[in-house]
mmCIF file of C-alpha atoms in Angstrom:
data_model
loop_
_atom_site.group_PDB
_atom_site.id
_atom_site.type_symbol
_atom_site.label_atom_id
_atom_site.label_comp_id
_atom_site.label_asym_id
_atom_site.label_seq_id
_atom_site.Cartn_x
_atom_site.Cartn_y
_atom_site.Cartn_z
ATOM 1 C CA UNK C 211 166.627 134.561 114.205
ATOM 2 C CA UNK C 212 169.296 131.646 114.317
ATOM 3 C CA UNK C 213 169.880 130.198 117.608
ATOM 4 C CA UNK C 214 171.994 131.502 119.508
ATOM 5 C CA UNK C 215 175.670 129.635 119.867
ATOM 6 C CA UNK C 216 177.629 128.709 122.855
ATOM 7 C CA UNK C 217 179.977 131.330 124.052
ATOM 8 C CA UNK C 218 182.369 128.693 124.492
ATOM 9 C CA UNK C 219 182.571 127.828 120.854
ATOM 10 C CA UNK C 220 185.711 128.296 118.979
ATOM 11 C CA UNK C 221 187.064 131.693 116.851
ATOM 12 C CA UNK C 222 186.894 129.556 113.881
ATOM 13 C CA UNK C 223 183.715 127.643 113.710
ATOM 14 C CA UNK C 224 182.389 131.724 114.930
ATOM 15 C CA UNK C 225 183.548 132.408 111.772
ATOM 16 C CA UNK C 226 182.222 129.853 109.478
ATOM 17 C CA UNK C 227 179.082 130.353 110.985
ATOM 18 C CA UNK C 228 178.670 133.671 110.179
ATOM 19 C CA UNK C 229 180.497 133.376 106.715
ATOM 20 C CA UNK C 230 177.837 130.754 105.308
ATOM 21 C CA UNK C 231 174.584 133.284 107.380
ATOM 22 C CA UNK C 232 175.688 135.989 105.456
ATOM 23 C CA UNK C 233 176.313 133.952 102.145
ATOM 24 C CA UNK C 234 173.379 131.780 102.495
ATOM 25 C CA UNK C 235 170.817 134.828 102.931
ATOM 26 C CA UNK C 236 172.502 137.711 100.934
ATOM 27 C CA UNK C 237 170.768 140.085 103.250
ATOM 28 C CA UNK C 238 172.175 142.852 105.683
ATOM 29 C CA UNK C 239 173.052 141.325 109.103
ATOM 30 C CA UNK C 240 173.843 143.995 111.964
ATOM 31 C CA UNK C 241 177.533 143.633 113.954
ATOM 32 C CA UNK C 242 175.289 144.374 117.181
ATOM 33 C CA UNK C 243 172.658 141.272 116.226
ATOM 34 C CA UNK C 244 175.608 139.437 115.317
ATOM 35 C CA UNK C 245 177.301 139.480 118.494
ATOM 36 C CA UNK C 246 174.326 138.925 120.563
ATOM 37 C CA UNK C 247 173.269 136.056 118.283
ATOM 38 C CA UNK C 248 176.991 133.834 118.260
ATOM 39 C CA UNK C 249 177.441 135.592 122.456
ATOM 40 C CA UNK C 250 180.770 137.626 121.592
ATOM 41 C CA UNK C 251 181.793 141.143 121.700
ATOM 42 C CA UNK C 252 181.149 143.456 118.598
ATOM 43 C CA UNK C 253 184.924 144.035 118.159
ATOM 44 C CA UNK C 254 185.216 139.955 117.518
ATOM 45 C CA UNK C 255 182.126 140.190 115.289
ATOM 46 C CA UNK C 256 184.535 143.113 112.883
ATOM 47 C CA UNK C 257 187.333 140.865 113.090
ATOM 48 C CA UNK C 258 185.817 137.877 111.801
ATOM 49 C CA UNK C 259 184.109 140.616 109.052
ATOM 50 C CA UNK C 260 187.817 141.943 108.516
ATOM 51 C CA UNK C 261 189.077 138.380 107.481
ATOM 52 C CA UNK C 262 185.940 137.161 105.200
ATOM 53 C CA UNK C 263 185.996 140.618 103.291
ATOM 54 C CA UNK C 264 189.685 139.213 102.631
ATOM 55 C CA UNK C 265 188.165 135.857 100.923
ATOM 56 C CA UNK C 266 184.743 137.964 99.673
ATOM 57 C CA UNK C 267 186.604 140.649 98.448
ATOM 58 C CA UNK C 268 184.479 143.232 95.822
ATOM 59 C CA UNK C 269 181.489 140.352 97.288
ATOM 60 C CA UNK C 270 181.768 141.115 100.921
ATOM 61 C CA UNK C 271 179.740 144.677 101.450
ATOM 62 C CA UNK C 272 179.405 146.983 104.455
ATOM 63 C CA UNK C 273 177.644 149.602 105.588
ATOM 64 C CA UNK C 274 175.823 152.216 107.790
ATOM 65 C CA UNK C 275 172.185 151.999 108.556
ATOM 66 C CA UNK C 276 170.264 153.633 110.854
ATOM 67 C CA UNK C 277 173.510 154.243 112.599
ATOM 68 C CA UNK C 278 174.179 150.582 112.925
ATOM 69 C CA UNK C 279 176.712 148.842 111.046
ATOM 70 C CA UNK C 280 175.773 146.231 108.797
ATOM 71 C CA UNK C 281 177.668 143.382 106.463
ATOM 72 C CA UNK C 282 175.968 141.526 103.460
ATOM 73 C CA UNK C 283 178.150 139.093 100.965
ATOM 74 C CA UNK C 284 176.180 139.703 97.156
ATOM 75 C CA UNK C 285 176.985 138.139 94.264
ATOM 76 C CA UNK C 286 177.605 139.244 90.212
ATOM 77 C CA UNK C 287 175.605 137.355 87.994
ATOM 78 C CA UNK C 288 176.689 134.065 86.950
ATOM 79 C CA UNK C 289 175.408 130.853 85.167
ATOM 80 C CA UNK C 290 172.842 128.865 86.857
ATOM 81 C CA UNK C 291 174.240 125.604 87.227
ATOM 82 C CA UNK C 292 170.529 123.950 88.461
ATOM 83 C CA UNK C 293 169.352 125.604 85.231
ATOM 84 C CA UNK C 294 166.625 127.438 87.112
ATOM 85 C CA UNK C 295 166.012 130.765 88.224
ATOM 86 C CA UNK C 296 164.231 132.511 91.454
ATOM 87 C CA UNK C 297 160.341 131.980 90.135
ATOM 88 C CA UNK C 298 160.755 128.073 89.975
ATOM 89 C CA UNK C 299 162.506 128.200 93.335
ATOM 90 C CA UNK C 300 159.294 129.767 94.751
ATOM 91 C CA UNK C 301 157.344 127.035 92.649
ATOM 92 C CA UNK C 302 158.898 124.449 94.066
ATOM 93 C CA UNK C 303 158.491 125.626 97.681
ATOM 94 C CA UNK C 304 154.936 125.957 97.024
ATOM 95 C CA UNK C 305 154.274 122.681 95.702
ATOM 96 C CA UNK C 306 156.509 121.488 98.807
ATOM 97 C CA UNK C 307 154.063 123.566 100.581
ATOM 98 C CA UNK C 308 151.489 121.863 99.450
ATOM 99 C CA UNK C 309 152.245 118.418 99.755
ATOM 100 C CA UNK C 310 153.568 118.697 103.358
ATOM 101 C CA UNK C 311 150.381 116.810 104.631
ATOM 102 C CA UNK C 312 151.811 113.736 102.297
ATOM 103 C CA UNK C 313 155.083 113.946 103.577
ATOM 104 C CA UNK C 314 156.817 112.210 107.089
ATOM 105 C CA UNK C 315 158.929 115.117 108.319
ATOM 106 C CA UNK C 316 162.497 114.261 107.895
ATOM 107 C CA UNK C 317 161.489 114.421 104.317
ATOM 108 C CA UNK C 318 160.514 117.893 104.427
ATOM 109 C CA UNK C 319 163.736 118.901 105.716
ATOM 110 C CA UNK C 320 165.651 117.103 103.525
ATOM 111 C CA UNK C 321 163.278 119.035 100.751
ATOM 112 C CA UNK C 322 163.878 122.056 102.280
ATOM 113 C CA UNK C 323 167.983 121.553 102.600
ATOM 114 C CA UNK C 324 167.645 120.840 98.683
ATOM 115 C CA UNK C 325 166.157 124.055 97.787
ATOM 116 C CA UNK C 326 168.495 125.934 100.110
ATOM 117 C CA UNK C 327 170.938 124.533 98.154
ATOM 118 C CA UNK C 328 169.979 125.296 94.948
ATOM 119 C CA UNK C 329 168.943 128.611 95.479
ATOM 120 C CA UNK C 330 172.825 129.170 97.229
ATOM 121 C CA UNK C 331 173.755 128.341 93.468
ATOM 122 C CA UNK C 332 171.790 131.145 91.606
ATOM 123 C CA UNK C 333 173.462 134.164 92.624
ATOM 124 C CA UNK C 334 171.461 136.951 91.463
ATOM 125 C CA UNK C 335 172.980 140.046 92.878
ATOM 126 C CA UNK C 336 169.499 141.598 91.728
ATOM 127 C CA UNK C 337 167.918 139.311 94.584
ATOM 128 C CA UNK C 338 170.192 139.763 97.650
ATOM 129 C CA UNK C 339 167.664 138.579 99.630
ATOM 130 C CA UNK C 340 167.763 134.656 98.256
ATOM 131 C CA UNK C 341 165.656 133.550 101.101
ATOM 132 C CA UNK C 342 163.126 134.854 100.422
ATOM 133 C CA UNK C 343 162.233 132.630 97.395
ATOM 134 C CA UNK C 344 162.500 129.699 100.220
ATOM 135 C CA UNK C 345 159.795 130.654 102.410
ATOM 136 C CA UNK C 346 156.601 131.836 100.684
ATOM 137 C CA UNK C 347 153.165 133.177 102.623
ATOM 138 C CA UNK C 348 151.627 130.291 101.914
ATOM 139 C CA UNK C 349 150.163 127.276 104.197
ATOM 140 C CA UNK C 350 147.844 124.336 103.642
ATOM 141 C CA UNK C 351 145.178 122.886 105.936
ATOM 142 C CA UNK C 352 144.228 119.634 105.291
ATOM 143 C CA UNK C 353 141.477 117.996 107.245
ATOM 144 C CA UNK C 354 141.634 114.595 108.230
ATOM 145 C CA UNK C 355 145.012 114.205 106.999
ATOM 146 C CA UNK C 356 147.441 110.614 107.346
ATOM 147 C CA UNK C 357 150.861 110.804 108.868
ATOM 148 C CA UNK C 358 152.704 108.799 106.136
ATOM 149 C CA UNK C 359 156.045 108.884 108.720
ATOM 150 C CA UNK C 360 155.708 104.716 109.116
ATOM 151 C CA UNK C 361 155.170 104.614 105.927
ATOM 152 C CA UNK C 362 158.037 105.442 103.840
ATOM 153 C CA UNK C 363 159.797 102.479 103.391
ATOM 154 C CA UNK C 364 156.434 101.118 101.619
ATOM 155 C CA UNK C 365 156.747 104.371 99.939
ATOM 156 C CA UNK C 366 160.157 103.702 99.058
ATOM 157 C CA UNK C 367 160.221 100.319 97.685
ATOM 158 C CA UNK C 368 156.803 101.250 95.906
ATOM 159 C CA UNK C 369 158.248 103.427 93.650
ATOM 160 C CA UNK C 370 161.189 101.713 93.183
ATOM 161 C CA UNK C 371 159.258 98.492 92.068
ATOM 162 C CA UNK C 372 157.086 100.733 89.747
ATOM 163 C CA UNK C 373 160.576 102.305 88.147
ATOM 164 C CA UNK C 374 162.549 99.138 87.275
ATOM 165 C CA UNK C 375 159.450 97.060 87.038
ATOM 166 C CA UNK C 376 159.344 94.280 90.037
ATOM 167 C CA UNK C 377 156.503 92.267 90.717
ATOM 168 C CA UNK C 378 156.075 93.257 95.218
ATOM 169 C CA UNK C 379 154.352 90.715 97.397
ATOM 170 C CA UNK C 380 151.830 93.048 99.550
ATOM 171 C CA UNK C 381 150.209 92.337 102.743
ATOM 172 C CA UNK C 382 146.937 94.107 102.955
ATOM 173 C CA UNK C 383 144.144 94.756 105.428
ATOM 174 C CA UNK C 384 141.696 96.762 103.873
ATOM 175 C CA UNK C 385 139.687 97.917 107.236
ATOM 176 C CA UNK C 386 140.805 97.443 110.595
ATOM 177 C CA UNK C 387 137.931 94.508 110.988
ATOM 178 C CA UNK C 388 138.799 92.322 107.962
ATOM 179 C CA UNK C 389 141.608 89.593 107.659
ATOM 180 C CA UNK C 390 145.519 90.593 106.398
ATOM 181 C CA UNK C 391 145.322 89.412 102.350
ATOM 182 C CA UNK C 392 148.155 88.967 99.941
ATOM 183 C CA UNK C 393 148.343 90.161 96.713
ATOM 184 C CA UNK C 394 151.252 89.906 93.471
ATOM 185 C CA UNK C 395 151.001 93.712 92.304
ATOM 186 C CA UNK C 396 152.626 95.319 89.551
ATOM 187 C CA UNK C 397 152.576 99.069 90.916
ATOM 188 C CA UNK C 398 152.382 101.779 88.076
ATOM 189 C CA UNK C 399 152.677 105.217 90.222
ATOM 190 C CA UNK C 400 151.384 106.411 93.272
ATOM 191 C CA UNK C 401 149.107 108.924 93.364
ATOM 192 C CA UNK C 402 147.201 111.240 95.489
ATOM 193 C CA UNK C 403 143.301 112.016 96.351
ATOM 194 C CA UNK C 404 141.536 113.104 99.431
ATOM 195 C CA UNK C 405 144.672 113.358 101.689
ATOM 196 C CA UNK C 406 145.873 110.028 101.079
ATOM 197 C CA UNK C 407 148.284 108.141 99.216
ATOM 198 C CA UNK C 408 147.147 105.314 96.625
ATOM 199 C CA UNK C 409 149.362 102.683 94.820
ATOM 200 C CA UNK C 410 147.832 102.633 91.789
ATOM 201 C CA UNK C 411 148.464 99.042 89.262
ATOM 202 C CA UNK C 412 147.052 95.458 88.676
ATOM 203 C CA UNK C 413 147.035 92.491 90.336
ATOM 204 C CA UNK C 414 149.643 89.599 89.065
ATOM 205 C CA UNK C 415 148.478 86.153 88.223
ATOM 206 C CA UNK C 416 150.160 84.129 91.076
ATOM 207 C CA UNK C 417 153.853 83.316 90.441
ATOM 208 C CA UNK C 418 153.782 84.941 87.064
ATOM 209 C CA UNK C 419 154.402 88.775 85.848
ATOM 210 C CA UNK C 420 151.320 88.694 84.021
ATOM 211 C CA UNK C 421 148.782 91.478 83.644
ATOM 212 C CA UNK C 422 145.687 90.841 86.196
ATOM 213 C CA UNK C 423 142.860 93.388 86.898
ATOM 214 C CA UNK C 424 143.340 96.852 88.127
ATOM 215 C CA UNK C 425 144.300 97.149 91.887
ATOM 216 C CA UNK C 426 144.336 99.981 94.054
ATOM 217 C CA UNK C 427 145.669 99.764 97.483
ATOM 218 C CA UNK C 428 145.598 102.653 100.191
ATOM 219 C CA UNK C 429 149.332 102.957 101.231
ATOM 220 C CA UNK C 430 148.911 103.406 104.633
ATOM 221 C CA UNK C 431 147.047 99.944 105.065
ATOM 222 C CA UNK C 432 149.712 97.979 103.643
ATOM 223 C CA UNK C 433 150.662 96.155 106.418
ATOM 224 C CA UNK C 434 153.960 94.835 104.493
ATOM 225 C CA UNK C 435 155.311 94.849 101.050
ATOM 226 C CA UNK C 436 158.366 92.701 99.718
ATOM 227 C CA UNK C 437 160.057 92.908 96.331
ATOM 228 C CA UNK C 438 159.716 89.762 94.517
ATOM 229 C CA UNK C 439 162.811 88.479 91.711
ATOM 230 C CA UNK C 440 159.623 88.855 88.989
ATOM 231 C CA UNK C 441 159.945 91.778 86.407
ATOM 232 C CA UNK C 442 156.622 92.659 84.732
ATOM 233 C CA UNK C 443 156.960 94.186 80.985
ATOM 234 C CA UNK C 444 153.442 95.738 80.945
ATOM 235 C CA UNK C 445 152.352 99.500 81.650
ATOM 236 C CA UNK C 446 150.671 98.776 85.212
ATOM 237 C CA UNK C 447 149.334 102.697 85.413
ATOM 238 C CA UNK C 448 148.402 103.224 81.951
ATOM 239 C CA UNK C 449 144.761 104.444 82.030
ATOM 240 C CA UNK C 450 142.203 105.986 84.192
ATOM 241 C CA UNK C 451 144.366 109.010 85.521
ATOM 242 C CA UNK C 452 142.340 111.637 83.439
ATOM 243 C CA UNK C 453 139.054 110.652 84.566
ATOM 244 C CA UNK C 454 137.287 110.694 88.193
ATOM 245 C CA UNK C 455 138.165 108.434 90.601
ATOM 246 C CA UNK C 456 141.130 105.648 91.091
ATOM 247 C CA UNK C 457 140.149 103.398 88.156
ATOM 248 C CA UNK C 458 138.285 99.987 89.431
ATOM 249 C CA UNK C 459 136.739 99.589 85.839
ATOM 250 C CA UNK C 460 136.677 101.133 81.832
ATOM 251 C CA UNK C 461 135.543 104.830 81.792
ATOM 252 C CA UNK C 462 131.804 105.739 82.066
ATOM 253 C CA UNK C 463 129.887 108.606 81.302
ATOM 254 C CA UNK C 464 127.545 110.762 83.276
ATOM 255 C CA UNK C 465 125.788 113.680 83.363
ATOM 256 C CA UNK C 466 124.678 115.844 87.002
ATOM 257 C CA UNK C 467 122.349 118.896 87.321
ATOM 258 C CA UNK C 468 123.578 120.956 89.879
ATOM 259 C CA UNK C 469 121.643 123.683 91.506
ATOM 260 C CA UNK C 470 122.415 127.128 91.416
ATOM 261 C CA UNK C 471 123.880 127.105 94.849
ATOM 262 C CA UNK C 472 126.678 124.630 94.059
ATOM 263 C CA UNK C 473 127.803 125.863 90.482
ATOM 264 C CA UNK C 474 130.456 127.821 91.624
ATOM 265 C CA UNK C 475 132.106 124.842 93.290
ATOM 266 C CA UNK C 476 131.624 122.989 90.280
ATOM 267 C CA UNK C 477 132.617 125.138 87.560
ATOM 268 C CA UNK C 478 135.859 126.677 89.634
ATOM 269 C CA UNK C 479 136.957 122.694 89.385
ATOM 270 C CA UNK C 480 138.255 119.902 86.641
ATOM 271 C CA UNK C 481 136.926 116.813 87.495
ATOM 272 C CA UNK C 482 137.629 114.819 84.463
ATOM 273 C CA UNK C 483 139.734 115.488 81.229
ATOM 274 C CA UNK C 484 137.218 115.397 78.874
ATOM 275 C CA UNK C 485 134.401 117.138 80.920
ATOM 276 C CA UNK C 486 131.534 119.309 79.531
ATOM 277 C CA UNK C 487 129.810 122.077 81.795
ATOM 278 C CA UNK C 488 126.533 123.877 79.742
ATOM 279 C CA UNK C 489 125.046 126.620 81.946
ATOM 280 C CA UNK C 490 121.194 126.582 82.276
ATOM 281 C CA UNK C 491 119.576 130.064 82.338
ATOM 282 C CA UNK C 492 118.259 130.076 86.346
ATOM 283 C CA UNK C 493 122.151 129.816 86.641
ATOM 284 C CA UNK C 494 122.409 126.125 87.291
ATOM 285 C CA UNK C 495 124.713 124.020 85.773
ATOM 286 C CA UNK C 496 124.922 120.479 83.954
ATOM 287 C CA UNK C 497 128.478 118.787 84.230
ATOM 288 C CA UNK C 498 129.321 115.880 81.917
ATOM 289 C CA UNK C 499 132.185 113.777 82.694
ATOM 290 C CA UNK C 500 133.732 110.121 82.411
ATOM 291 C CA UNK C 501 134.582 107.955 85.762
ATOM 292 C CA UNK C 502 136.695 104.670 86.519
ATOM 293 C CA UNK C 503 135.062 104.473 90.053
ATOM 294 C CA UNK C 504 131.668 104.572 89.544
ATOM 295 C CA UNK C 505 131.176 103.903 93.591
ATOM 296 C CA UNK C 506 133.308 106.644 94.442
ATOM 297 C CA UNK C 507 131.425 108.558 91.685
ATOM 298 C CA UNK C 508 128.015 108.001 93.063
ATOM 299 C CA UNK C 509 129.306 108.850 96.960
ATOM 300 C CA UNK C 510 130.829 112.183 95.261
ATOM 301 C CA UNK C 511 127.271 113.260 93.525
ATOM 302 C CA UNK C 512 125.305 112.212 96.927
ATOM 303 C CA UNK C 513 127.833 114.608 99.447
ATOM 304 C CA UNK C 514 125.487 117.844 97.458
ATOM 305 C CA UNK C 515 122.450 116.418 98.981
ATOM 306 C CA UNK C 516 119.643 118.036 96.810
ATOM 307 C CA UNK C 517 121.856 120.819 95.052
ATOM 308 C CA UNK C 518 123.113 117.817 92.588
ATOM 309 C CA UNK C 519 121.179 114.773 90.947
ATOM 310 C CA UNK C 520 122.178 112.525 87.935
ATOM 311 C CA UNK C 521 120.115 112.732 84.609
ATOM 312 C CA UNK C 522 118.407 109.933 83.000
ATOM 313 C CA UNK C 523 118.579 109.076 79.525
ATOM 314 C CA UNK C 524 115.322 110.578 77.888
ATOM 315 C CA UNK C 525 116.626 114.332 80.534
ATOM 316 C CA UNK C 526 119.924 113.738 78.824
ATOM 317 C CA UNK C 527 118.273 113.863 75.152
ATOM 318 C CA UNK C 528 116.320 116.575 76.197
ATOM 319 C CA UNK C 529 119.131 118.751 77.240
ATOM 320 C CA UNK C 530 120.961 117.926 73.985
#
């Protein structure tokens, strides 16, 4: 239910209020609800409906329901000027759904304003009810999640350095015991694992755009990042994102029994793009894959405890 408005407020912004409610919903809004909701008398609540059915016209509909009078604006079919239709709106309130642990609030909104806005532009008089494609059933719990809101100016200038290609000066402090470090990065893209943010690219040889070795930096401990005049003409994100982990070196393969009790998990999941899964017959499970963080590989295998363990070579022959 909107808030409720000041009593106090003027005939005309009464009216624009209600005009862009009805417009912006498409669904049936009662005179009585109406009245109570903007704190005027029903008979100022028809008026107002009197003049917008005179702008609205064959739009503007009202009606009897449950002996309550009701007023809805709906809209003829007409081309979709965002080019897409009511399914993608839900998609992309999902995946805004989804991402909300990654996101400062004001983003969100702003997120949130956009898809209001596009969905005010498809006009499906098949779909009065255009709100509903904005707020889906869904919700997300994240565990241990980072609140990114200090963060987006890093954010910001991170991408913007990866589009057009600028060498940043960052300040980093990679635990809250060890020493601030600088770095000349060439970002690539940022990317996302475990709850947190990663700018993913290689280190710069000092004073010069030139390729270094891989460098990933957890966003939220840069401590500050400035765009340099350098502009880098190599891809700083080009391998590594099909494969396990945030890449630290070239691809390696490995193979993992897991028990019975954790193939589910396993098999449910992709972990790598060019992974192999062979199902043993007490309903285990072997998973083959390629990693560019062998580290972060090894911690991954060791969180099953004894439901996974890596093969050796003369177990891998064996199984082939």
């Amino acid at each position: 239910m909107p808030v409720k408005n000041s009593p106090d407020s003027t005939y005309g912004s009464k009216l624009l209020d209600i005009f862009f409610q009805l417009y912006r919903e498409g669904k049936k809004h009662f005179k009585q609800d109406l009245a109570n909701d903007f704190g005027c008398r029903p008979s100022t609540i028809q008026r107002i409906a009197d003049v917008i059915e005179q702008f609205a016209g064959p739009h503007f509909e009202t009606g009897i329901e449950n002996r309550r009078k009701y007023y809805r604006i709906s809209t003829k079919p007409c081309r979709i000027s965002y080019g897409l239709d009511i399914e993608q709106i839900r998609a992309l309130t999902l995946c805004k759904q989804l991402a909300s642990a990654s996101l400062p609030p004001y983003l969100l909104e702003s997120i949130d304003d956009t898809i209001k806005t596009i969905s005010l532009q498809l006009c499906y008089q098949d779909f009065p009810d255009r709100s509903a494609g904005q707020h889906l059933p869904i919700s997300f719990s994240p565990k241990g999640y980072i609140d990114y809101s200090n963060h987006q100016k890093i954010i910001d200038k991170l991408l913007k350095a990866a589009q057009e290609k600028w060498v940043c000066l960052v300040d980093y402090k990679k635990s809250r015991f060890a020493d601030v470090q600088q770095y000349f990065y060439a970002p690539g893209r940022i990317t996302s694992q475990s709850n947190a943010l990663y700018a993913i690219g290689h280190e710069t040889t000092t004073g010069k755009p030139e390729k270094g070795e891989p460098k990933n930096f957890a966003i939220h401990r840069i401590q500050e990042l400035t765009l340099t005049d350098m502009v880098f003409d190599f891809e700083a994100a080009d391998e590594g994102i099909n494969y396990f982990g945030l890449k630290f070196h070239e691809p390696k393969t490995f193979r993992i029994h897991f028990s019975r009790t954790a193939s589910d998990y396993v098999m449910e999941r992709i972990w790598s793009s060019e992974q192999k899964l062979e199902e043993q017959e007490d309903g285990s499970v072997i998973l083959e894959l390629k990693t560019v963080s062998e580290p972060e590989f090894m911690a991954w295998v060791r969180s099953f405890g004894e439901n996974a363990r890596l093969m050796d070579d003369k177990e891998v022959k064996y199984a082939n």
